[in-house]
XYZ file of C-alpha atoms in Angstrom:
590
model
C 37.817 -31.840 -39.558
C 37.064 -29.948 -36.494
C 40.894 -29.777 -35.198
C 41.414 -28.289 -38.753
C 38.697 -25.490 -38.512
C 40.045 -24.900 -35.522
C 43.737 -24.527 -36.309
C 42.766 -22.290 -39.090
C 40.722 -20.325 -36.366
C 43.654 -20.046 -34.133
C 45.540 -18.565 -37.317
C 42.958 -16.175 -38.344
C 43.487 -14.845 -35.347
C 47.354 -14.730 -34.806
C 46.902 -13.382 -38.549
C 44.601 -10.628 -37.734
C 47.041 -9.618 -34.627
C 49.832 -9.352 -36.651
C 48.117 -6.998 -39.051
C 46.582 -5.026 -36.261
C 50.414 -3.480 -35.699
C 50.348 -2.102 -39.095
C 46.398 -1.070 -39.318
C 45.109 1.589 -37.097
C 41.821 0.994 -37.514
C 42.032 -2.894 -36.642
C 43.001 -1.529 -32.810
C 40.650 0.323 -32.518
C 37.854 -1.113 -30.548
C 34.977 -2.547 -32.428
C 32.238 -2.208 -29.727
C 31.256 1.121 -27.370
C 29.746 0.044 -23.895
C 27.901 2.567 -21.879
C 26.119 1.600 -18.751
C 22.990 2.885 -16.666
C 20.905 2.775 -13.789
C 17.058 2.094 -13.530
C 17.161 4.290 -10.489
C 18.588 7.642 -9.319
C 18.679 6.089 -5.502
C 18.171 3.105 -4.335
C 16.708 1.671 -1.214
C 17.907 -0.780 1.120
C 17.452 -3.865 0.911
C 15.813 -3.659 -2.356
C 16.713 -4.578 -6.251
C 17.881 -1.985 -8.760
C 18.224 -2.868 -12.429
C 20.763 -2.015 -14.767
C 21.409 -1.595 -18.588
C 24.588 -2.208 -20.681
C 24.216 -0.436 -24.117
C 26.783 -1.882 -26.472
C 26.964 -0.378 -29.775
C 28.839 -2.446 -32.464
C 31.404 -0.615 -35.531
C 29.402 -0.656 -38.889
C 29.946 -3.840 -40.994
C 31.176 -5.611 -37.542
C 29.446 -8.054 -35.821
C 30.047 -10.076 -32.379
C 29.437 -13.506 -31.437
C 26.197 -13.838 -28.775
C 26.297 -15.097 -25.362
C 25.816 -18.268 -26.729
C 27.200 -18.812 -30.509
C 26.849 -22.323 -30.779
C 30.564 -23.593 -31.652
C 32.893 -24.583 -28.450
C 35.599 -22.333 -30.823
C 33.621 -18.997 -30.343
C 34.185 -16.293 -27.368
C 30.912 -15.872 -26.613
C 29.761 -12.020 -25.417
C 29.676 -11.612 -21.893
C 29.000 -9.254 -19.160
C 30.295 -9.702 -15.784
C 29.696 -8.391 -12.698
C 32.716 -8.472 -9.723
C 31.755 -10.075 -6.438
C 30.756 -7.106 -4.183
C 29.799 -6.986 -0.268
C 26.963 -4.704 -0.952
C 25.468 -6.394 -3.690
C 24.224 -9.999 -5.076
C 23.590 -10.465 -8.651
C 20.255 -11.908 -8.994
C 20.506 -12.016 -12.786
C 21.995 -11.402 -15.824
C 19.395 -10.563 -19.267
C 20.855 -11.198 -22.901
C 18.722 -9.885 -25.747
C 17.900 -12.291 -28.649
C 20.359 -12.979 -31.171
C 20.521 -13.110 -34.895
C 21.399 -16.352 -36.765
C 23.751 -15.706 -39.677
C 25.656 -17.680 -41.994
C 29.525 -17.177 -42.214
C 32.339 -18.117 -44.989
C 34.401 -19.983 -41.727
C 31.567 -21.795 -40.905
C 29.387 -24.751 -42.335
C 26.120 -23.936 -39.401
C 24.544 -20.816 -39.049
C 25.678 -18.631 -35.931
C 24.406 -16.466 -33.423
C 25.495 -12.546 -33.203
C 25.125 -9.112 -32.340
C 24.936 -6.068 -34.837
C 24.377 -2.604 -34.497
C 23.061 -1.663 -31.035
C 22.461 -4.628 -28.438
C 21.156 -3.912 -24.737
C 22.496 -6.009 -21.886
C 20.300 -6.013 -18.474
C 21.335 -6.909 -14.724
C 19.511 -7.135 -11.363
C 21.388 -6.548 -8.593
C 20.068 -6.717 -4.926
C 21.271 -4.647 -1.838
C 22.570 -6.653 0.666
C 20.921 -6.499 4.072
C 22.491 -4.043 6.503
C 23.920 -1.842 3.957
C 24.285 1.533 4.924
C 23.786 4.683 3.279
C 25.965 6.190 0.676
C 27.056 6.174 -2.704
C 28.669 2.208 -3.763
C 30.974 1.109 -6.538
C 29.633 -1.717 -8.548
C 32.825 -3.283 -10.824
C 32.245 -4.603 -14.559
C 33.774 -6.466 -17.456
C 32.100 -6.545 -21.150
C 34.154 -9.418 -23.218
C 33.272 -9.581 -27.111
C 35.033 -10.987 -29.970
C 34.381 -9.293 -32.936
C 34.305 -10.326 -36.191
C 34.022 -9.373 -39.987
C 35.126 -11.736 -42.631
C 37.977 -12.839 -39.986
C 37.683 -12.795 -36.279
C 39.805 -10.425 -34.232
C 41.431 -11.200 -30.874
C 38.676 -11.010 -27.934
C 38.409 -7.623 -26.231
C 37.245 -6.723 -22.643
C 35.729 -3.862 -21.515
C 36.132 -2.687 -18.098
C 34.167 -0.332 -16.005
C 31.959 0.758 -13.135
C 28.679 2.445 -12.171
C 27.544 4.317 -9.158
C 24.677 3.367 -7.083
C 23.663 5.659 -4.023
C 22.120 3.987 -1.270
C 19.596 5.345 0.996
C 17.115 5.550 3.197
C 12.955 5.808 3.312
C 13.338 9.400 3.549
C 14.648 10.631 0.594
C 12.545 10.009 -2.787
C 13.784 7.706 -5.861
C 12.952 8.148 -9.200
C 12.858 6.125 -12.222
C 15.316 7.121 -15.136
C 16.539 5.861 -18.148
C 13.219 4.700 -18.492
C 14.246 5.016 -22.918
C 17.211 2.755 -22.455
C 15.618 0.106 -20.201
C 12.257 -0.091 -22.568
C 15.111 -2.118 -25.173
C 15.496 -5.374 -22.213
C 13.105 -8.046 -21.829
C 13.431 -8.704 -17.666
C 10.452 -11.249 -17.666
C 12.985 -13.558 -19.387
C 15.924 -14.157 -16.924
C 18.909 -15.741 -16.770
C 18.731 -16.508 -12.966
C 22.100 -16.733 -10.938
C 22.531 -19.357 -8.837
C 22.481 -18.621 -5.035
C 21.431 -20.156 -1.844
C 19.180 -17.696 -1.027
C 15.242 -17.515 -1.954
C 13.596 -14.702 -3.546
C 10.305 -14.751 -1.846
C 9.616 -11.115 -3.393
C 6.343 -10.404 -5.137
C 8.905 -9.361 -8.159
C 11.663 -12.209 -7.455
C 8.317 -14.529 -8.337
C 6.945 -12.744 -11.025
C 10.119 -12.496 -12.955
C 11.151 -16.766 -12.299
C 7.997 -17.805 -13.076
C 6.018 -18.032 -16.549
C 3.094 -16.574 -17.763
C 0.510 -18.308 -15.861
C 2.059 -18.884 -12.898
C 2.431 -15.117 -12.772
C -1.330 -14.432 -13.560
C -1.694 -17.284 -11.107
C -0.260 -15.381 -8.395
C -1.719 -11.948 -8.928
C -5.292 -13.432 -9.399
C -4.437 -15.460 -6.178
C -3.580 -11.799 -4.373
C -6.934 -10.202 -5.991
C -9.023 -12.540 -4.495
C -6.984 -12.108 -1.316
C -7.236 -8.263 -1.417
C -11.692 -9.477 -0.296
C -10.035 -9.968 3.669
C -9.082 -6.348 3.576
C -11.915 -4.135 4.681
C -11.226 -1.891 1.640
C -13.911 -3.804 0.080
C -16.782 -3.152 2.289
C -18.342 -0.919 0.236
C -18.733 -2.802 -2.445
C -20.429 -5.393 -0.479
C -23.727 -3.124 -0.119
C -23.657 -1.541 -2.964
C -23.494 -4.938 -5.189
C -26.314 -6.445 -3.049
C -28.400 -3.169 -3.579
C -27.882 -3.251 -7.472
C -28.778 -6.888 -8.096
C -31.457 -6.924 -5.347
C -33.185 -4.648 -7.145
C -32.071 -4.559 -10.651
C -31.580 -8.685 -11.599
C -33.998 -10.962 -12.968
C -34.444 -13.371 -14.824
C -32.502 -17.183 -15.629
C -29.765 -17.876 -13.891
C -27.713 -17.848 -17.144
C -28.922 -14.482 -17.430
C -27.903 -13.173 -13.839
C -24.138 -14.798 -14.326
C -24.163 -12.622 -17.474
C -24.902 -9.696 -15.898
C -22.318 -10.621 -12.898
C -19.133 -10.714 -15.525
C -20.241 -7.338 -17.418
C -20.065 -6.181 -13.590
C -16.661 -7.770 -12.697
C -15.182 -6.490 -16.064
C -16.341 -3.332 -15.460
C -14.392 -3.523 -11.857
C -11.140 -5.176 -13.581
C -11.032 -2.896 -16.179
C -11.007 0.667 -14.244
C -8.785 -0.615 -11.569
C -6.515 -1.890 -14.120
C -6.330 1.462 -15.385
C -5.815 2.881 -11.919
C -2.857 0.471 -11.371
C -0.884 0.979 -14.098
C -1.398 4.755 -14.399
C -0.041 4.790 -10.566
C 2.590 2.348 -11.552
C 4.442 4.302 -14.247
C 3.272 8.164 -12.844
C 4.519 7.569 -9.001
C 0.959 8.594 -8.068
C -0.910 7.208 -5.041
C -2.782 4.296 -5.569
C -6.347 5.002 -5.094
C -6.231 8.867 -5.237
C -9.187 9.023 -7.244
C -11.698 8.939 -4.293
C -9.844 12.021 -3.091
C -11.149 14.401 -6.344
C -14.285 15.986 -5.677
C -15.394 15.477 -9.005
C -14.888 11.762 -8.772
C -16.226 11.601 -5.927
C -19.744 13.688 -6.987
C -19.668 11.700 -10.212
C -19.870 8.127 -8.009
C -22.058 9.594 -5.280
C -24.437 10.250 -7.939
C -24.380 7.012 -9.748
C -25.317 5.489 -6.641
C -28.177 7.958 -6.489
C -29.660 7.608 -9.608
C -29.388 3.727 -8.962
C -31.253 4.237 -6.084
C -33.920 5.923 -7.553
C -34.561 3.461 -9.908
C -35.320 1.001 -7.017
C -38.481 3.290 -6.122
C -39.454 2.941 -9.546
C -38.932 6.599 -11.168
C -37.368 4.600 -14.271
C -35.485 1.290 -15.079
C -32.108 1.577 -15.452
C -31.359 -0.656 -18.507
C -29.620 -0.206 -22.333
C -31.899 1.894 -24.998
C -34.829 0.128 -26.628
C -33.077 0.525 -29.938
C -30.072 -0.905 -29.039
C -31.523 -3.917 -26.768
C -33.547 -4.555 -30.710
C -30.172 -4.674 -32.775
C -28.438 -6.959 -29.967
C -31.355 -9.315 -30.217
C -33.327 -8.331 -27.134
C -30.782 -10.172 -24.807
C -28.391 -7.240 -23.648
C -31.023 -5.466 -21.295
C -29.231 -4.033 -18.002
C -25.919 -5.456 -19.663
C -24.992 -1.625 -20.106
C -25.964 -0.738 -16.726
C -23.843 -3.484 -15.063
C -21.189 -2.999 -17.127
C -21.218 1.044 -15.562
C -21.743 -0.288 -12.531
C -18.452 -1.853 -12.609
C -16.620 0.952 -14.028
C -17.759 2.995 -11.245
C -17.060 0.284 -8.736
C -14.021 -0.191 -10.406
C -12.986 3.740 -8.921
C -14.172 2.394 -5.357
C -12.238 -0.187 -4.968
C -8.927 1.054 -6.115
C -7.779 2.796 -2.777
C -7.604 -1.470 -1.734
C -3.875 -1.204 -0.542
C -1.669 -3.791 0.652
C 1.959 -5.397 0.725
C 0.831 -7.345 -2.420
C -0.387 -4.703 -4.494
C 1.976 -2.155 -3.406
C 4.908 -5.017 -4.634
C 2.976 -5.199 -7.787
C 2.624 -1.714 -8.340
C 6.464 -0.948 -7.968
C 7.183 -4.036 -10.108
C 4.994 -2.662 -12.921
C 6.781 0.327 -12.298
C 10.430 -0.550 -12.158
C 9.496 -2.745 -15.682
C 8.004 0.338 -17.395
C 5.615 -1.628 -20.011
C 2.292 -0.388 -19.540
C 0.668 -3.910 -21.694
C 2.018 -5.784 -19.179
C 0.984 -3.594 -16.570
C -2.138 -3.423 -17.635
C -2.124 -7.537 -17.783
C -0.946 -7.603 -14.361
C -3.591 -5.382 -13.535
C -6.687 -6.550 -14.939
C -5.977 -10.244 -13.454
C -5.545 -8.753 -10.085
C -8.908 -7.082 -10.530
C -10.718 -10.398 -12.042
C -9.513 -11.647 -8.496
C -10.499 -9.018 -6.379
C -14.253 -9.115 -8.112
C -14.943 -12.716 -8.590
C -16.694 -13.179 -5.040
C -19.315 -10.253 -6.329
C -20.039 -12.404 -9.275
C -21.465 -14.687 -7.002
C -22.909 -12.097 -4.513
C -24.663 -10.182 -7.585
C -25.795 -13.499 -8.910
C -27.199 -14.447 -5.052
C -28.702 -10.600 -4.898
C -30.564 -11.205 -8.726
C -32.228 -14.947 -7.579
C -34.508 -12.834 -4.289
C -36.805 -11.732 -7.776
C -36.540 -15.500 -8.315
C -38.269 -16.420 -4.665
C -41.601 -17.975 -4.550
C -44.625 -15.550 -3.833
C -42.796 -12.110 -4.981
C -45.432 -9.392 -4.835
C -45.594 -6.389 -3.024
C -43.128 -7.387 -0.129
C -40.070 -7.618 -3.482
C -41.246 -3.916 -4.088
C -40.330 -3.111 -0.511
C -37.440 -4.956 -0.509
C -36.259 -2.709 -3.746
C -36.975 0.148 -1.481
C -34.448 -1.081 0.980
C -31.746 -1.578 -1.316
C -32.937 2.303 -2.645
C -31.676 3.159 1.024
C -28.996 1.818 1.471
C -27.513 3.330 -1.735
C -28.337 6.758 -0.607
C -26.455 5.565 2.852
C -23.301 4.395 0.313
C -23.611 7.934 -1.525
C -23.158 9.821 1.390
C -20.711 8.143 2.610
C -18.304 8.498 -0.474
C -19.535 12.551 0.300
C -18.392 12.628 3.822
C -15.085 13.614 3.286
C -16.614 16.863 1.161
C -18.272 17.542 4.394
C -17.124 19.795 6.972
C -15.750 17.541 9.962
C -18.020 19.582 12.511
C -20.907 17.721 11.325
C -19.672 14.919 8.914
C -20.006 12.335 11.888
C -23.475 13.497 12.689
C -24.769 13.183 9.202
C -24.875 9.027 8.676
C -26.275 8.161 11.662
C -29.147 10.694 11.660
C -29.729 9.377 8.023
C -29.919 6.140 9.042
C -32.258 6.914 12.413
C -34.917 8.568 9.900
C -34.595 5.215 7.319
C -35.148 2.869 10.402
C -38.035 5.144 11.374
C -39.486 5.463 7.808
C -39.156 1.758 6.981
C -40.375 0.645 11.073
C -43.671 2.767 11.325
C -44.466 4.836 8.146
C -43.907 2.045 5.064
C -46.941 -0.070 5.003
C -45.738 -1.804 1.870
C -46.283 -5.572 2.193
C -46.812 -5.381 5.759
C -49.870 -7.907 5.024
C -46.823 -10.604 4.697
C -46.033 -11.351 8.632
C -42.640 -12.982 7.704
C -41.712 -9.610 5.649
C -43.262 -7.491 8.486
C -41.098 -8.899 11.596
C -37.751 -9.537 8.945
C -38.743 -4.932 8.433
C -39.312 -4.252 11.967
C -36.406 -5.983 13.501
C -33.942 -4.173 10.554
C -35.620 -1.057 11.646
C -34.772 -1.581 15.426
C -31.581 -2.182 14.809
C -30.541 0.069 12.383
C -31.740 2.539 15.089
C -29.994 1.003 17.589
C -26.611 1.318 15.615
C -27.118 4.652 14.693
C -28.162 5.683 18.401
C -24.369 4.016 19.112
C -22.735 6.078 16.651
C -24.189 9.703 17.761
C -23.269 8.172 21.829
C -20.131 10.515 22.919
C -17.505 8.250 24.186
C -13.620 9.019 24.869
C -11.552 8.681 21.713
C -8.481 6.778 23.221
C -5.467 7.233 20.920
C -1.725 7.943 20.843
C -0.405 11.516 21.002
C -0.566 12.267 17.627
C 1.723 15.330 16.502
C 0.886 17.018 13.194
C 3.538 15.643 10.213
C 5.733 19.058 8.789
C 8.843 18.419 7.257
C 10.973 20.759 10.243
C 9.654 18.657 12.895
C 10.577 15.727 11.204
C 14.320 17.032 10.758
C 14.260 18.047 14.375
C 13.139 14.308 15.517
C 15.738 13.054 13.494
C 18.564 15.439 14.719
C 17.393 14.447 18.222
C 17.565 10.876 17.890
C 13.996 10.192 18.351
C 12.227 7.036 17.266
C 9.200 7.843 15.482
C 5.749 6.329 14.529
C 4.111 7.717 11.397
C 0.941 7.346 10.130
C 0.025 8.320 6.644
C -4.058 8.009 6.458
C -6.628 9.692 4.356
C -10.457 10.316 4.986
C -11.372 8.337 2.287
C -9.613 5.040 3.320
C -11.323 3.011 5.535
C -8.198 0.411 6.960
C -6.895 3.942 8.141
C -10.373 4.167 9.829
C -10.119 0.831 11.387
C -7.012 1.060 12.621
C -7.670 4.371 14.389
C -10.466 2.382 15.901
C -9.325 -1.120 16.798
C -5.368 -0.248 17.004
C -4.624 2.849 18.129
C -7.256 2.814 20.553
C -5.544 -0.107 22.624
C -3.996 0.863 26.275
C -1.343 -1.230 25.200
C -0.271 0.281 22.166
C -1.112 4.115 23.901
C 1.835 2.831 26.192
C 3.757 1.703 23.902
C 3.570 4.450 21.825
C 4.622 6.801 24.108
C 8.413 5.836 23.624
C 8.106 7.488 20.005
C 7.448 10.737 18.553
C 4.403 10.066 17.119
C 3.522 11.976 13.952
C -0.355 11.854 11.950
C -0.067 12.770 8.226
C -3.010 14.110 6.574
C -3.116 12.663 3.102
C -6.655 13.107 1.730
C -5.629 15.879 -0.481
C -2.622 14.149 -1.578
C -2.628 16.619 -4.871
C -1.997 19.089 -2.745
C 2.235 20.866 -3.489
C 2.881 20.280 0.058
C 1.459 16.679 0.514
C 3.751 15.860 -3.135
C 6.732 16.702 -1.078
C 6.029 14.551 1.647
C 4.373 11.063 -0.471
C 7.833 11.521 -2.921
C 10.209 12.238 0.201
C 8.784 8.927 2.032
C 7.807 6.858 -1.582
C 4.409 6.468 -0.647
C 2.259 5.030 -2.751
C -1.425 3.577 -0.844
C -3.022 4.784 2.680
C -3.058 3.481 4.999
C 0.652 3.464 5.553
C 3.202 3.248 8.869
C 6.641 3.891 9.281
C 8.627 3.087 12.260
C 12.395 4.988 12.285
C 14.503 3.902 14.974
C 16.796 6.586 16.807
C 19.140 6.532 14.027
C 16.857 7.985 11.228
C 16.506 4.782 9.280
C 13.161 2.788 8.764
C 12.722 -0.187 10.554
C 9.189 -1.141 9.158
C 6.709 -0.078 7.231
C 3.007 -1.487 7.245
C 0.541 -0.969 4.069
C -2.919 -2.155 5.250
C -4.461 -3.007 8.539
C -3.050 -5.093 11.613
C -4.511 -5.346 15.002
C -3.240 -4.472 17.806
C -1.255 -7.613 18.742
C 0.640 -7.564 15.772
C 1.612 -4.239 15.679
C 2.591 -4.271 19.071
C 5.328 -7.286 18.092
C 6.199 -5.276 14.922
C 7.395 -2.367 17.743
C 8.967 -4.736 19.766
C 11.213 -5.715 16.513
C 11.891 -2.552 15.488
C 13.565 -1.035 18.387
């Protein structure tokens, strides 16, 4: 039976050839292929996507990549061996299952308009310049007879280049139409370790595996530090109650986090912003300094910060300070989103090369359930000191300590508002007039002695460190040049290797690094074989500061580039290393 349906096949075909010298229309070709580029550029060394839009003649349909009858051409794209590029993989869109005159089982085809996806890699040590990449589309098409199979053949451009000159996203339409979590993955010696190479093989919850896996990793970066004080202060003073209660309180808080910085994320993902550049608007910054201050002033009792009376009543009188945590992490939420790193930076370009903001946003929010999940603990650890044996009077002076030290964490978000005259002075003095306040003028539970010594000795010390801060000492650092874009072009006409540091005044890595990296003899010395350029990026909404974060792709602060003498980037650092390690890095990059 089978050699039969095919022999008949086999004549259908011969049949419809035949014919096809007599019928115009039967040559002509029953499929249109057009082809396009996720990106306008392309960098080295790293993937670009493309599309294959293949529109199919009314009333025609062709077989799928996969039919399901041995006798079938199935549709296939194919991409020719290139030295400047590996096909990583190859996307077909779902098929339809139709039943045929010719055939007893339903089959699967193609109508209308299909899209075809590919990811291609850059091969290392690929130079500049615009690439050929080589293509054949094969389809059989069919109508109540099948006609001879067809092949399509083309090729698309792809330009090469380097960290200096911006890419954009385009096509963004066409590229909406493929599904590239589902790939067909090409077989090849070589490992994708890539944040998006493992996001795209691996399923659903290996993928919010690995993201809540890089959240909670994002807690060794000292981008969190705020949020260390500033959840201890809340829950210190605004907690009580069960246990139950407190862990309650501590999701609201971490949902609050996940949900803004998920936000963040995928509105930097798909704009090309800077991730984070919400602690550089003044208004943002205001808004959170003052949150922190009203918080604050609800530790010295002016009011209890807590959901309305009438709507604590119609959620059964369980909800109170649900609201207020739930704020809290919203606002928190803003604070933490300048965290930058290798792994978020992957996952924001990976969001944005995809273009679906739902997934995005998944992506997103898991990362942020990882980077808050220690503070659930922390807030619920911060709620039980109400909980402590013998809480009087020395639990109201506690409160006032945790008052404090919000004030300290709302100037601090102000300092970069501050003229840098007296921004550094500011802190310190702050904190010299709390440590003298809390050491010799609050009397509050000094009738406790354990409470006493614990206030005195915080006192001393937080004198102590401010007295440090305000000493003058000798800023050691490299010779920093201001960034412009001639000075650049002259470097690079001259052959000069260059260091360049993009930092911002709200970012504290950028901080640390300028005072644990930087600062090192050895990396002064070192240093001194580059150009060394500073770029100011605190007003990154600034027209001139666009031109430079969309020339260079930036996308977080802190980050480095290293160009060797021949203008091309060697490395390029997002988040803080010490001294050791960026010393090697130079050594590699010469």
């Amino acid at each position: 039976m089978r050699k039969i349906k095919f022999l008949l096949f086999i004549i259908s075909i011969l049949a419809n050839s035949l014919f096809a010298q007599f019928d115009f229309e039967a040559v002509q070709s029953k499929a249109f292929l057009e082809a396009f580029s996720s990106f306008d550029n392309v960098y080295q060394g790293s993937e670009v996507k493309l599309a294959f839009k293949v529109t199919i003649a009314e009333e025609w349909h062709v077989n799928s990549n996969d039919p399901g009858d041995e006798f079938l051409i199935p549709t296939a794209i194919e991409i020719a061996d290139n030295p400047n590029f590996e096909l990583v993989s190859i996307i077909y869109p779902e098929a339809e299952k139709k039943n045929l005159s010719f055939q007893e089982e339903p089959l699967e085809l193609y109508e209308g308009t299909i899209y075809i996806g590919a990811v291609l890699k850059v091969k290392d040590g690929v130079e500049p310049g615009e690439y050929s990449v080589s293509y054949s589309f094969t389809y059989q098409a069919c109508k109540e007879q099948c006609m001879p199979p067809e092949t399509i053949d083309g090729e698309i451009k792809i330009n090469i280049v380097n960290s200096q000159t911006p890419v954009n996203q385009i096509n963004s339409e066409v590229f909406s139409n493929i599904k590239f979590t589902a790939t067909e993955k090409i077989e090849s010696d070589d490992n994708d370790d890539s944040l998006a190479g493992t996001l795209e093989s691996s399923g659903l919850f290996i993928s919010i595996l690995v993201v809540f896996l890089g959240g909670l990793a994002l807690n060794l970066t000292p981008c969190v530090y705020p949020l260390i004080p500033i959840t201890i202060g809340y829950f210190g003073g605004q907690s009580e109650g069960s246990t139950g209660k407190l862990f309650g309180l501590g999701i609201f808080y971490v949902l609050g986090i996940a949900l803004t910085y998920s936000i963040v994320g995928v509105v930097t993902s798909l704009s090309g912003s800077v991730f984070g550049t919400l602690m550089q608007n003044p208004v943002v910054v205001i808004v959170v300094a003052a949150v922190l201050v009203a918080l604050s002033l609800s530790m010295f009792g002016l009011y209890e910060f807590k959901m309305p009376d009438k709507w604590v009543m119609k959620a059964g009188g369980a909800k109170s300070g649900v609201f207020g945590a739930f704020f809290m992490g919203l606002t928190m939420g803003i604070v933490a989103a300048p965290c930058i790193g290798p792994f978020v930076l992957g996952l924001v370009t990976y969001v944005g090369a995809k273009g679906d903001p739902v997934y995005g946003f998944f992506m997103f929010f898991f990362l942020a359930l990882g980077l808050g999940t220690p503070y659930l603990f922390l807030a619920l650890f911060s709620g039980k000191i109400k909980n402590l044996p013998r809480a009087g009077f020395w639990m109201e002076a506690v409160k006032h300590i945790f008052g404090f030290v919000l004030i300290g964490m709302a100037i601090y978000f102000l300092l970069p508002l501050i003229p840098k005259s007296i921004n550094g002075f500011i802190l310190p003095v702050y904190m010299i007039g709390v440590g003298i306040y809390l050491g010799f003028i609050d009397k509050l539970a000094n009738d406790v002695k354990g409470f006493r010594i614990f206030k005195i000795v915080f006192s001393i010390v937080l004198i102590a460190l401010s007295a440090w801060m305000l000493w003058p000492v000798e800023k050691k650092s490299p010779d920093w040049q201001k960034f412009t874009l001639p000075a650049y072009e002259k470097s690079i006409d001259s052959g000069e290797m260059m260091i360049i540091d993009f930092y911002a005044d709200w970012c504290i890595p950028c901080k640390e690094l300028d005072a644990m990296t930087f600062s090192d003899q050895r990396v002064i010395d070192e240093s001194k074989k580059y150009t060394s350029y500073k770029v100011d990026m605190t007003k990154t909404l600034s027209e001139e500061n666009e031109k430079i974060r969309k020339k260079f792709n930036i996308v977080g602060m802190p980050t480095i580039i290293i160009i060797d003498s021949n203008g091309n980037e060697r490395e390029r650092l997002t988040g803080f290393v010490d001294a050791d390690k960026f010393l090697e890095i130079l050594g590699k990059a010469k």
